[in-house]
Short mmCIF file of C-alpha atoms and ligand atoms in Angstrom, two decimals:
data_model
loop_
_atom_site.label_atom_id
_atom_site.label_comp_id
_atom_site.label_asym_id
_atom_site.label_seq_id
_atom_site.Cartn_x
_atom_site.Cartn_y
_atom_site.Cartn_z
CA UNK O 1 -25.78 -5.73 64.11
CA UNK O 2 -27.96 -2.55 62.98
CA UNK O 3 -27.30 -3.16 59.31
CA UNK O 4 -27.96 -6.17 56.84
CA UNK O 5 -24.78 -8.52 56.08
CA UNK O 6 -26.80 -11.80 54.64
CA UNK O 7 -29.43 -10.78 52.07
CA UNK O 8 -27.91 -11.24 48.42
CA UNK O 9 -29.06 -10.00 45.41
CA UNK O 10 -29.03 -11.92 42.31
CA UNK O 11 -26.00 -10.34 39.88
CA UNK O 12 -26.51 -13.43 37.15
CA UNK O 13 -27.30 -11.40 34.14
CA UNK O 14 -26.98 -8.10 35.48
CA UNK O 15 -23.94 -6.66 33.79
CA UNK O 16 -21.77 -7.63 36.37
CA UNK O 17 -18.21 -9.48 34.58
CA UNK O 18 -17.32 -11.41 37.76
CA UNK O 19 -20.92 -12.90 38.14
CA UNK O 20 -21.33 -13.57 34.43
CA UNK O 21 -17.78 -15.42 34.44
CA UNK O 22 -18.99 -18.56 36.33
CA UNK O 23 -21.78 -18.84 33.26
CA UNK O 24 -18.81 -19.99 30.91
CA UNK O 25 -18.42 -23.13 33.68
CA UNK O 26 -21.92 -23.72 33.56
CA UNK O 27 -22.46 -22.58 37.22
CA UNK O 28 -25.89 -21.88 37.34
CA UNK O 29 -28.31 -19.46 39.44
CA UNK O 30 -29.56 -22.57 41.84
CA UNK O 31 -26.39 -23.49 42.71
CA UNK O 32 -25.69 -21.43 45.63
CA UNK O 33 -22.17 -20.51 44.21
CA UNK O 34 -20.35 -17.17 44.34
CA UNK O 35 -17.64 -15.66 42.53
CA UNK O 36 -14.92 -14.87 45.16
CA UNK O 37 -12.73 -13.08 42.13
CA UNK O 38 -13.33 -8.93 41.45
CA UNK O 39 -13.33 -6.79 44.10
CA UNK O 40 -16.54 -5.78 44.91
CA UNK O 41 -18.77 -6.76 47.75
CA UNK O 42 -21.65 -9.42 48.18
CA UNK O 43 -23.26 -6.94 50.75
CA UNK O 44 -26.32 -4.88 49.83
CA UNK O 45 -26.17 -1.26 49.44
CA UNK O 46 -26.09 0.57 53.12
CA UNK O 47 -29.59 2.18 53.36
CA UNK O 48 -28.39 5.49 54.04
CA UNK O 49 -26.73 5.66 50.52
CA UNK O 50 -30.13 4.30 48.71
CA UNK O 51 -32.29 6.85 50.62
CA UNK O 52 -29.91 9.62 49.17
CA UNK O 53 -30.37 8.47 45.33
CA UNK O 54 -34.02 8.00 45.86
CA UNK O 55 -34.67 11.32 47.40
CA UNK O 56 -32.21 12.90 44.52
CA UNK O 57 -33.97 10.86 41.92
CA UNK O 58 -37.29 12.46 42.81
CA UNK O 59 -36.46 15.97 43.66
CA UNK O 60 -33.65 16.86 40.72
CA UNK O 61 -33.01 17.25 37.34
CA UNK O 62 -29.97 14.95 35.98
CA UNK O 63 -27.74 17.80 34.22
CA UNK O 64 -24.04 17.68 34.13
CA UNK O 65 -22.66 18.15 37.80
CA UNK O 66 -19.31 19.53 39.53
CA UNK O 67 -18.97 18.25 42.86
CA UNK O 68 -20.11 20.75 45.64
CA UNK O 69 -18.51 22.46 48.59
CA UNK O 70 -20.90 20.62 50.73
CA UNK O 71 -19.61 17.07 48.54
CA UNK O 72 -15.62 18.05 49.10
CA UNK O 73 -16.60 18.42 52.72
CA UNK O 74 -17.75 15.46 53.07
CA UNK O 75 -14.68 14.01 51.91
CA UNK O 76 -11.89 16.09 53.79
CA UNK O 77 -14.48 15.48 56.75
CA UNK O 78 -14.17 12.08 56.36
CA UNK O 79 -10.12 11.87 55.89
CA UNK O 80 -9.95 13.99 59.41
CA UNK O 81 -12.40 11.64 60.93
CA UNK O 82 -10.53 8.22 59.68
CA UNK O 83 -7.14 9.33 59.06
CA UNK O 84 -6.51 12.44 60.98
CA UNK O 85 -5.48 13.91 57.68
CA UNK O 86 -6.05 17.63 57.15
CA UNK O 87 -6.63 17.73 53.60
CA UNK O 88 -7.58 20.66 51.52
CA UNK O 89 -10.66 20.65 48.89
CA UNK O 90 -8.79 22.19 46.63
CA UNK O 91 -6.40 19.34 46.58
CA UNK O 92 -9.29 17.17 44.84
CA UNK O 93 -9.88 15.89 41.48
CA UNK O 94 -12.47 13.55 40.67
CA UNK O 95 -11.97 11.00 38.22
CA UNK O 96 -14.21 7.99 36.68
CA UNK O 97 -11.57 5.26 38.98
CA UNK O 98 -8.90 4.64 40.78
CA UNK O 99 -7.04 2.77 37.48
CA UNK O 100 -7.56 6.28 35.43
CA UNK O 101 -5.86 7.96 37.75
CA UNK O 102 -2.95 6.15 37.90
CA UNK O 103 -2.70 5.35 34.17
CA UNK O 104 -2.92 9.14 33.79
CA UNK O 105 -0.58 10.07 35.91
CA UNK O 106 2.29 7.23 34.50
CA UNK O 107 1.12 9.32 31.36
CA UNK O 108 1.73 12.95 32.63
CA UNK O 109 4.64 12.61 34.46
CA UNK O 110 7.04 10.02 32.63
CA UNK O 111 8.03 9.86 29.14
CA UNK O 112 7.98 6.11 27.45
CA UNK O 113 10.67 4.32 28.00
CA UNK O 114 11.44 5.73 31.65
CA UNK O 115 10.67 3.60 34.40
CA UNK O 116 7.89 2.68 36.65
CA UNK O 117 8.55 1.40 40.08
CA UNK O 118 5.71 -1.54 41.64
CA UNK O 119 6.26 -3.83 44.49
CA UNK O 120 5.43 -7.40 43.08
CA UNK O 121 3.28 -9.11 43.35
CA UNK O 122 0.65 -6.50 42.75
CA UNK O 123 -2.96 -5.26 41.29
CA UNK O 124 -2.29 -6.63 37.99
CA UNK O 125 -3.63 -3.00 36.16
CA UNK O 126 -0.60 -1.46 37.50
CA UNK O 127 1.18 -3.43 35.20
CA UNK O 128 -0.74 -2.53 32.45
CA UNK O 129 -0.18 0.87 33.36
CA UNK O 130 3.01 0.76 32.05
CA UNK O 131 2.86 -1.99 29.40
CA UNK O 132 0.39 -0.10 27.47
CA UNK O 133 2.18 3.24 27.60
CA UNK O 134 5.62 1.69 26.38
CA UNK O 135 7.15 2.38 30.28
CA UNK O 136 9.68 0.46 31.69
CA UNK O 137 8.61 -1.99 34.12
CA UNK O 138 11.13 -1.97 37.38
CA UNK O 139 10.19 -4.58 39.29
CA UNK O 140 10.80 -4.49 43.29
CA UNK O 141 9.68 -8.04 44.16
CA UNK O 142 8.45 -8.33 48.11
CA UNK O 143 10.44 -10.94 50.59
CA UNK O 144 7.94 -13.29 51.49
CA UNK O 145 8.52 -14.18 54.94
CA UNK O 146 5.43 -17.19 55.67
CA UNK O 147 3.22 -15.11 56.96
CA UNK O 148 3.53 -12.02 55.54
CA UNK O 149 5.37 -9.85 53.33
CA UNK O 150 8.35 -7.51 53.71
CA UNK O 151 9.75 -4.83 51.36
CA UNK O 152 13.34 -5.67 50.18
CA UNK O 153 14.53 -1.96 50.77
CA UNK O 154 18.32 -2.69 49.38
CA UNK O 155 17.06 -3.61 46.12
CA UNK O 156 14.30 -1.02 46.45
CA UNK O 157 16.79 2.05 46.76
CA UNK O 158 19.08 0.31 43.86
CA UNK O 159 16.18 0.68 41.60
CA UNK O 160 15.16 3.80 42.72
CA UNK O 161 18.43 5.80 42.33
CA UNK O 162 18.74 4.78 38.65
CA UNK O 163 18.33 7.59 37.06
CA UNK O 164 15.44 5.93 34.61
CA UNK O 165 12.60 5.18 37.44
CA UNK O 166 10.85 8.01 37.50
CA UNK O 167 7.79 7.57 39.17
CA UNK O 168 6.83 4.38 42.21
CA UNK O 169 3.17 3.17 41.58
CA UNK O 170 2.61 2.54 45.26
CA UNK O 171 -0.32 -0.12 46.33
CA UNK O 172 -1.18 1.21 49.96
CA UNK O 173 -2.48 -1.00 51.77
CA UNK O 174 -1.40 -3.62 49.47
CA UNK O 175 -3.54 -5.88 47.03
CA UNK O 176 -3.00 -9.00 46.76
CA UNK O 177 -0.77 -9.18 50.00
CA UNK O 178 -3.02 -7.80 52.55
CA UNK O 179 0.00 -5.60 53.79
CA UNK O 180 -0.93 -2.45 55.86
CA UNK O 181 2.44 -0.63 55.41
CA UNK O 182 3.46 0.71 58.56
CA UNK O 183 4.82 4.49 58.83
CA UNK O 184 8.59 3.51 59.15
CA UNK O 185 7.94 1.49 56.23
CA UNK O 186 5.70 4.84 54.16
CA UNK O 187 8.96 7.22 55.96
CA UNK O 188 11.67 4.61 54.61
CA UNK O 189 9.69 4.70 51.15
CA UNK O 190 9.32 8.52 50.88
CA UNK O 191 12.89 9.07 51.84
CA UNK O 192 14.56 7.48 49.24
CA UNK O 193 12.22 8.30 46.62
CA UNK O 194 12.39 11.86 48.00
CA UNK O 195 16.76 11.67 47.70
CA UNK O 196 16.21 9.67 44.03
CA UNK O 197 12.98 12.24 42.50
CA UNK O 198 10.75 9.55 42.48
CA UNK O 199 7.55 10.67 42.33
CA UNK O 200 5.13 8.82 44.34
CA UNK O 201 1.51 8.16 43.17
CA UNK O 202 0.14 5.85 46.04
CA UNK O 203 -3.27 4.27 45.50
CA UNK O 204 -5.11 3.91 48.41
CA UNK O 205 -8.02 3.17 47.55
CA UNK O 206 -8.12 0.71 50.21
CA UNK O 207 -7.21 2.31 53.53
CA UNK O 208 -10.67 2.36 55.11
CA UNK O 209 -10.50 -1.40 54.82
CA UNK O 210 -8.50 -2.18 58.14
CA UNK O 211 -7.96 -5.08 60.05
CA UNK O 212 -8.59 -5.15 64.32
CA UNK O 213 -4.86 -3.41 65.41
CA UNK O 214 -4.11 -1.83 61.82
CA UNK O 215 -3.63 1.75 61.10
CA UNK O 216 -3.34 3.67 57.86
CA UNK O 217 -0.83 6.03 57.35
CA UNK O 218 -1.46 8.50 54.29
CA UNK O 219 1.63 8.91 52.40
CA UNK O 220 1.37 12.51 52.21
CA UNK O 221 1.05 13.03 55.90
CA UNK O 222 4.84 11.72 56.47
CA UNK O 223 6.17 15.40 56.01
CA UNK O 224 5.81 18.13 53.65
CA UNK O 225 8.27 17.35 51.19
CA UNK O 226 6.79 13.82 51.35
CA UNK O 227 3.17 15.23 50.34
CA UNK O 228 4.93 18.07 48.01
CA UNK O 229 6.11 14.75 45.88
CA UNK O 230 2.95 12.53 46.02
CA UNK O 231 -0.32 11.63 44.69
CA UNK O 232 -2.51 10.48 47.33
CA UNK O 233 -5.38 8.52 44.96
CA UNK O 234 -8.75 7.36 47.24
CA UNK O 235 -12.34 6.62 46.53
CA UNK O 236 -15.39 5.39 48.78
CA UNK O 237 -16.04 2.60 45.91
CA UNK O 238 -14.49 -0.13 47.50
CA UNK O 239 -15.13 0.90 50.85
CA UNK O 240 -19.01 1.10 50.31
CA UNK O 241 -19.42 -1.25 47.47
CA UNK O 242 -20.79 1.72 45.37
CA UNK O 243 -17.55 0.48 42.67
CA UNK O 244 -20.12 0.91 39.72
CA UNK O 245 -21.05 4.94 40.94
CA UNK O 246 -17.61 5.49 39.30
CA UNK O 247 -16.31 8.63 41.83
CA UNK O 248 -12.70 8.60 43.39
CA UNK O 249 -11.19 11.57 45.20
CA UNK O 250 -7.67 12.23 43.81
CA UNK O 251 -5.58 14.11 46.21
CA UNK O 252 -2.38 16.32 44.74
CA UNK O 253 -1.13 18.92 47.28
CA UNK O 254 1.34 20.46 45.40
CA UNK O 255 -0.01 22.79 42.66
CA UNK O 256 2.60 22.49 40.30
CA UNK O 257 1.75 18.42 40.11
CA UNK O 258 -2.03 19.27 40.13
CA UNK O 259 -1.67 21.51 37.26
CA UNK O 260 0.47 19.40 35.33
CA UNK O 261 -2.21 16.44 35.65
CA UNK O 262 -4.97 18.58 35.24
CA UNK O 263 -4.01 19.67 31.49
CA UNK O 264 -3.08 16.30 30.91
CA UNK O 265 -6.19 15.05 32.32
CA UNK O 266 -8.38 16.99 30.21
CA UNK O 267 -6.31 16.45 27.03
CA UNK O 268 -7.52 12.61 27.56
CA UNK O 269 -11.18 13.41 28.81
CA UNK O 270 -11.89 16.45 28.08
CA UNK O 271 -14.98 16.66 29.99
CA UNK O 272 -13.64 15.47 32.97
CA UNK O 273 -16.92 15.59 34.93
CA UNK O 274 -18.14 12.08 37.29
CA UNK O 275 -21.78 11.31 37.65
CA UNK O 276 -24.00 13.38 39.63
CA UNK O 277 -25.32 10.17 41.51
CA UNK O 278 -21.90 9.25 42.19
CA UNK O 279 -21.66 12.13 44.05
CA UNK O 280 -24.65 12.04 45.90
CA UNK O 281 -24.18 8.59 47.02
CA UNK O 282 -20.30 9.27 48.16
CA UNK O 283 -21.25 12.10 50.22
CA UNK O 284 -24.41 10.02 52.26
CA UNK O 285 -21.69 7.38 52.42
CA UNK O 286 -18.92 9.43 53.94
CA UNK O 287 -21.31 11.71 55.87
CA UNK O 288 -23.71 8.23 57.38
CA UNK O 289 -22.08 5.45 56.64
CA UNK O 290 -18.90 4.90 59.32
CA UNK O 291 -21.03 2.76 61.49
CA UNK O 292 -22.25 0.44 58.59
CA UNK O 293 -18.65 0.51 57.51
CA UNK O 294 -17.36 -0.52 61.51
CA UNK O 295 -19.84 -3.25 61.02
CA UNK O 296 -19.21 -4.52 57.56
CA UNK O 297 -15.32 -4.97 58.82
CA UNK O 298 -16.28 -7.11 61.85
CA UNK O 299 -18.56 -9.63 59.43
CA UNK O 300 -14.78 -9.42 56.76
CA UNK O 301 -12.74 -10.01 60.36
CA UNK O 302 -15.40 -12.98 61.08
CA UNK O 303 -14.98 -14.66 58.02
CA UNK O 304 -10.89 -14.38 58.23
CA UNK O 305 -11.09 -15.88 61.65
CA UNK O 306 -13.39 -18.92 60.22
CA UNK O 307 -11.13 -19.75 57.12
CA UNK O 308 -7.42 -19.39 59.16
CA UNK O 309 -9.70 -21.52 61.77
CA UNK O 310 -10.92 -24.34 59.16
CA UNK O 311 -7.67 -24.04 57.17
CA UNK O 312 -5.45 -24.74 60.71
CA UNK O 313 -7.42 -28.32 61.50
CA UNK O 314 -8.22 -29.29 57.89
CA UNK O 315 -5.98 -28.24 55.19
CA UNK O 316 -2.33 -28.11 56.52
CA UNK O 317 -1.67 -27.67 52.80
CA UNK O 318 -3.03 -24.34 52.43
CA UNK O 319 -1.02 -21.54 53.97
CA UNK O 320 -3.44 -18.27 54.93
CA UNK O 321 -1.53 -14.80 54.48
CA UNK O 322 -1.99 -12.77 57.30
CA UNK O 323 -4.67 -10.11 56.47
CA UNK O 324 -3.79 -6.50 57.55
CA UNK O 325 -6.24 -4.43 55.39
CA UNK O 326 -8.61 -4.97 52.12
CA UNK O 327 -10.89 -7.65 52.05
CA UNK O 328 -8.73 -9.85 49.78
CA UNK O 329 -7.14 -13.25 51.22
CA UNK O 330 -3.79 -14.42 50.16
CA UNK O 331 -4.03 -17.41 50.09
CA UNK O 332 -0.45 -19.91 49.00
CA UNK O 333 -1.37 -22.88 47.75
CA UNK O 334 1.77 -24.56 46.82
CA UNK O 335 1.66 -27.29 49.23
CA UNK O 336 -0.58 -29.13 46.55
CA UNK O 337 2.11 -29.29 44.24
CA UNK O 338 0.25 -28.29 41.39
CA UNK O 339 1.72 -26.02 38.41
CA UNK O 340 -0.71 -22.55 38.67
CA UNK O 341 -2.67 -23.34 35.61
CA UNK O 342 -3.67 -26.69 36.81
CA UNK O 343 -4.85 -25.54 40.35
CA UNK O 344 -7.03 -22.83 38.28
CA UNK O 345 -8.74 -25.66 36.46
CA UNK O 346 -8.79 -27.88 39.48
CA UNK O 347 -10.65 -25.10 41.42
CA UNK O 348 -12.64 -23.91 38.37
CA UNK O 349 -14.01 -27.50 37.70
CA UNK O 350 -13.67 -29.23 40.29
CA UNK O 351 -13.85 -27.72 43.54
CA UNK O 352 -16.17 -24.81 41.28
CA UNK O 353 -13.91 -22.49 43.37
CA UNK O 354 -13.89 -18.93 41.50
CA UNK O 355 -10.89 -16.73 43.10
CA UNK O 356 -8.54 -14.41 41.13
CA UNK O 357 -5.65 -17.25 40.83
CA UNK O 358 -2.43 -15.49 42.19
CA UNK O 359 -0.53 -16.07 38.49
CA UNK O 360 -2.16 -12.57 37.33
CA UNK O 361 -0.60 -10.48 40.34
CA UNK O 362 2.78 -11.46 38.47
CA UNK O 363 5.30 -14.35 38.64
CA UNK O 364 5.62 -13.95 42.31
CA UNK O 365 2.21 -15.20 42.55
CA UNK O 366 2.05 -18.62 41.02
CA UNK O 367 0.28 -21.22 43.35
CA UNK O 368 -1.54 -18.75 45.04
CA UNK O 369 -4.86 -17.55 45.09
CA UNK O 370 -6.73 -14.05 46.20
CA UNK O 371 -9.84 -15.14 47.98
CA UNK O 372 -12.52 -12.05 48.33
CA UNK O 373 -13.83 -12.93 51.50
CA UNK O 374 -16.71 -9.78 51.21
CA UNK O 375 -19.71 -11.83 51.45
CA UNK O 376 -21.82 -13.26 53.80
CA UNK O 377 -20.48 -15.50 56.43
CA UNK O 378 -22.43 -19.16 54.25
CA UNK O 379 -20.76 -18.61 51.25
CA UNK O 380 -17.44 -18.95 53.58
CA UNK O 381 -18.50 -22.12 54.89
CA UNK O 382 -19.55 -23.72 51.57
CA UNK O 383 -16.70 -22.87 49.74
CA UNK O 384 -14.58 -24.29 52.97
CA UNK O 385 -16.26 -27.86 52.59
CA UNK O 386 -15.64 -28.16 48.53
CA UNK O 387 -11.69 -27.30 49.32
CA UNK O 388 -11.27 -29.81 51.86
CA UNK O 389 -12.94 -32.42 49.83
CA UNK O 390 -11.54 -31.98 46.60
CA UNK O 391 -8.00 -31.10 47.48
CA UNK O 392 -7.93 -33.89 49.68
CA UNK O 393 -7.71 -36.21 46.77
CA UNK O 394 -4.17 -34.05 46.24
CA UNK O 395 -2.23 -34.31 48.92
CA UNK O 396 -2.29 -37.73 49.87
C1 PLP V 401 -5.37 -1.30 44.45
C2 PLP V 401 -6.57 -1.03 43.61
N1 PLP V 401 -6.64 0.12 42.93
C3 PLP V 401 -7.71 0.42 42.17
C4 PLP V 401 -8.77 -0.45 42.06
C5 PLP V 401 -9.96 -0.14 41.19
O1 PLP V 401 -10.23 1.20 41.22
P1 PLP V 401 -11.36 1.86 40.34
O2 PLP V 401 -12.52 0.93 40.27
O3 PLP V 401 -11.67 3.12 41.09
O4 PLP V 401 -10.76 2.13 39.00
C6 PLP V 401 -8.73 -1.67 42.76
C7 PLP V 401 -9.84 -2.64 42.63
O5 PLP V 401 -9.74 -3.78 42.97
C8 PLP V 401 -7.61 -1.95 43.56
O6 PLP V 401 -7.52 -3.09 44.25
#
């Protein structure tokens, strides 16, 4: 390993909500505990990326900043590199997240009361993307086949010729399910929104996150009416744990779209500038970072391989999704026949197990839990040990 995938850094009292969340159970900094909840990683900051603030922290002045030519480079550079996707600069707008985007575009291109496609169970903000906006939630619940999950395309093109879904918020790779959608699957998608006008607006904010024998296909590579009828929204946050730098790359190849959201974008912000050290760090992470990213997905593939390993001999109970993409294990926990507010408490106080319990992904999730398995290899191990004992006292 060339990089560093052990050292922590205390986060107790730093501003960060998931860390500050175990306070309320009265988890404390000598505990050796982690939160395994929001989805940011436990790894320290690649070097290459801290090198870049510190040099621009000592050589510039910190005006208000448009991304560069040499910045959008660095980001079409990166999609050839990774995705074999030729996309244009001029396709980009930068916005503070991921979750703006997509709440801005359920703004600009439906009306309330039109409908809003998501495959359940799902980030829970995509719901609120259309709860808050008084949108129509049509809900195209995944088969869940053991293992894995499948997309229930009959009921998916009955929802998506009614004349009222307007727009799919697509979840590519998926979170919570660890689904890498394959191509037939993005081709089967496109097609029928392409026949319904469904407009597409797929967040993939986690396709550099891939799985040993996973590919990511970008939706608007499928064809050119496919990427005439998508948004394409990406960011390095997750990818390079720089979440808090607040820079994401929205892709919209077809002008008329990228107009449309533009006004709309700065009728809602309008200054609609990031920060200049998000920037700088998202172009030293896309232009230096692919080998501390290779590496930081063998130590998320290591810690996989231990839980399905641990889980297999000592908790037959606990069924262990398998995980395509993102860092986030799905985790069904059923087979301890506990109601989904119960098995919260029992992990909160008991096991002092801190995961994003699957109810908040939607109904579909109940008795399951998201496990953020983005930290270094001990936490893994610890948390392992607390299940087995304290579950054990459940399924007798
Ligand atoms: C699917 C998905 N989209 C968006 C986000 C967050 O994006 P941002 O922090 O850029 O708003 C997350 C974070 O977990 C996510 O899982």
């Amino acid at each position: 390993m060339t990089y560093d995938f052990t050292t922590t850094h205390k986060r107790f009292h730093t501003g960060s909500g998931k860390w500050d969340e175990l306070l309320k159970f009265g988890v404390s900094e000598n505990d050796d505990i982690i939160p395994f909840s929001v989805a940011d990683m436990e790894f320290v900051t690649a070097p290459e990326i801290v090198e870049a603030l510190k040099h621009e922290l000592d050589s510039s002045i910190m005006g208000y900043a448009n991304p560069t030519d040499s910045y959008l480079d660095s980001v079409c550079s990166w999609m050839k590199s990774r995705r074999n996707w030729d996309a244009k600069p001029e396709w980009i707008l930068n916005t503070h997240g991921v979750v703006d985007a997509f709440f801005e575009a359920v703004k600009t291109f439906t009306r309330p009361g039109e409908g809003v496609m998501l495959m359940t169970p799902v980030y829970y903000p995509m719901y609120m993307a259309i709860n808050f906006t008084g949108r129509v939630l049509v809900d195209n619940p995944l088969i869940n086949t053991g293992k894995t999950y499948a997309i229930d395309f009959d009921d998916f093109e009955r929802k998506a010729s009614d004349p009222n879904t307007k727009l799919l918020l697509l979840c590519s790779p998926h979170n919570p399910t660890g689904r890498v959608w394959t191509r037939g699957e993005l081709e089967r998608i496109g097609s029928i929104c392409l026949k319904h006008n469904v407009l597409v607006v797929s967040d993939e904010i986690h396709s550099d996150l891939l799985m040993p024998g996973h590919s990511h296909t970008v939706f608007a590579t499928l064809s050119d009416e496919v990427r005439d009828n998508c948004l394409v929204l990406t960011a390095p946050s997750k990818t390079f744990n720089i979440a808090g730098l607040q820079t994401s790359n929205i892709f919209i190849p077809n002008p008329k779209l990228r107009e449309k959201y533009f006004a709309s974008l700065k009728c809602s912000n309008p200054n609609p500038k990031c920060n200049i050290l998000g920037y700088v760090a998202s172009e030293a992470a896309y232009r230096g970072c692919a080998l501390w990213l290779d590496e930081c997905l063998s130590v998320i593939d290591a810690n996989r391989r231990a839980i399905e390993d641990f889980v297999r001999v000592e908790l037959p109970c606990v069924r262990v999704h398998d995980l395509e993409g993102t860092y986030l294990l799905w985790l069904d926990m059923r087979g301890l026949g506990l109601e989904c507010r119960e098995l919260e408490r029992v992990n909160h106080e008991e096991a002092r197990l801190f995961f994003d319990e699957g109810y908040i992904f939607g109904s579909q999730g109940e008795g399951f839990v998201r496990w953020n398995i983005a930290c270094p290899e001990r936490y893994i191990h610890g948390a392992l040990e607390r299940m087995k004992r304290v579950y054990s006292e459940y399924v007798k």
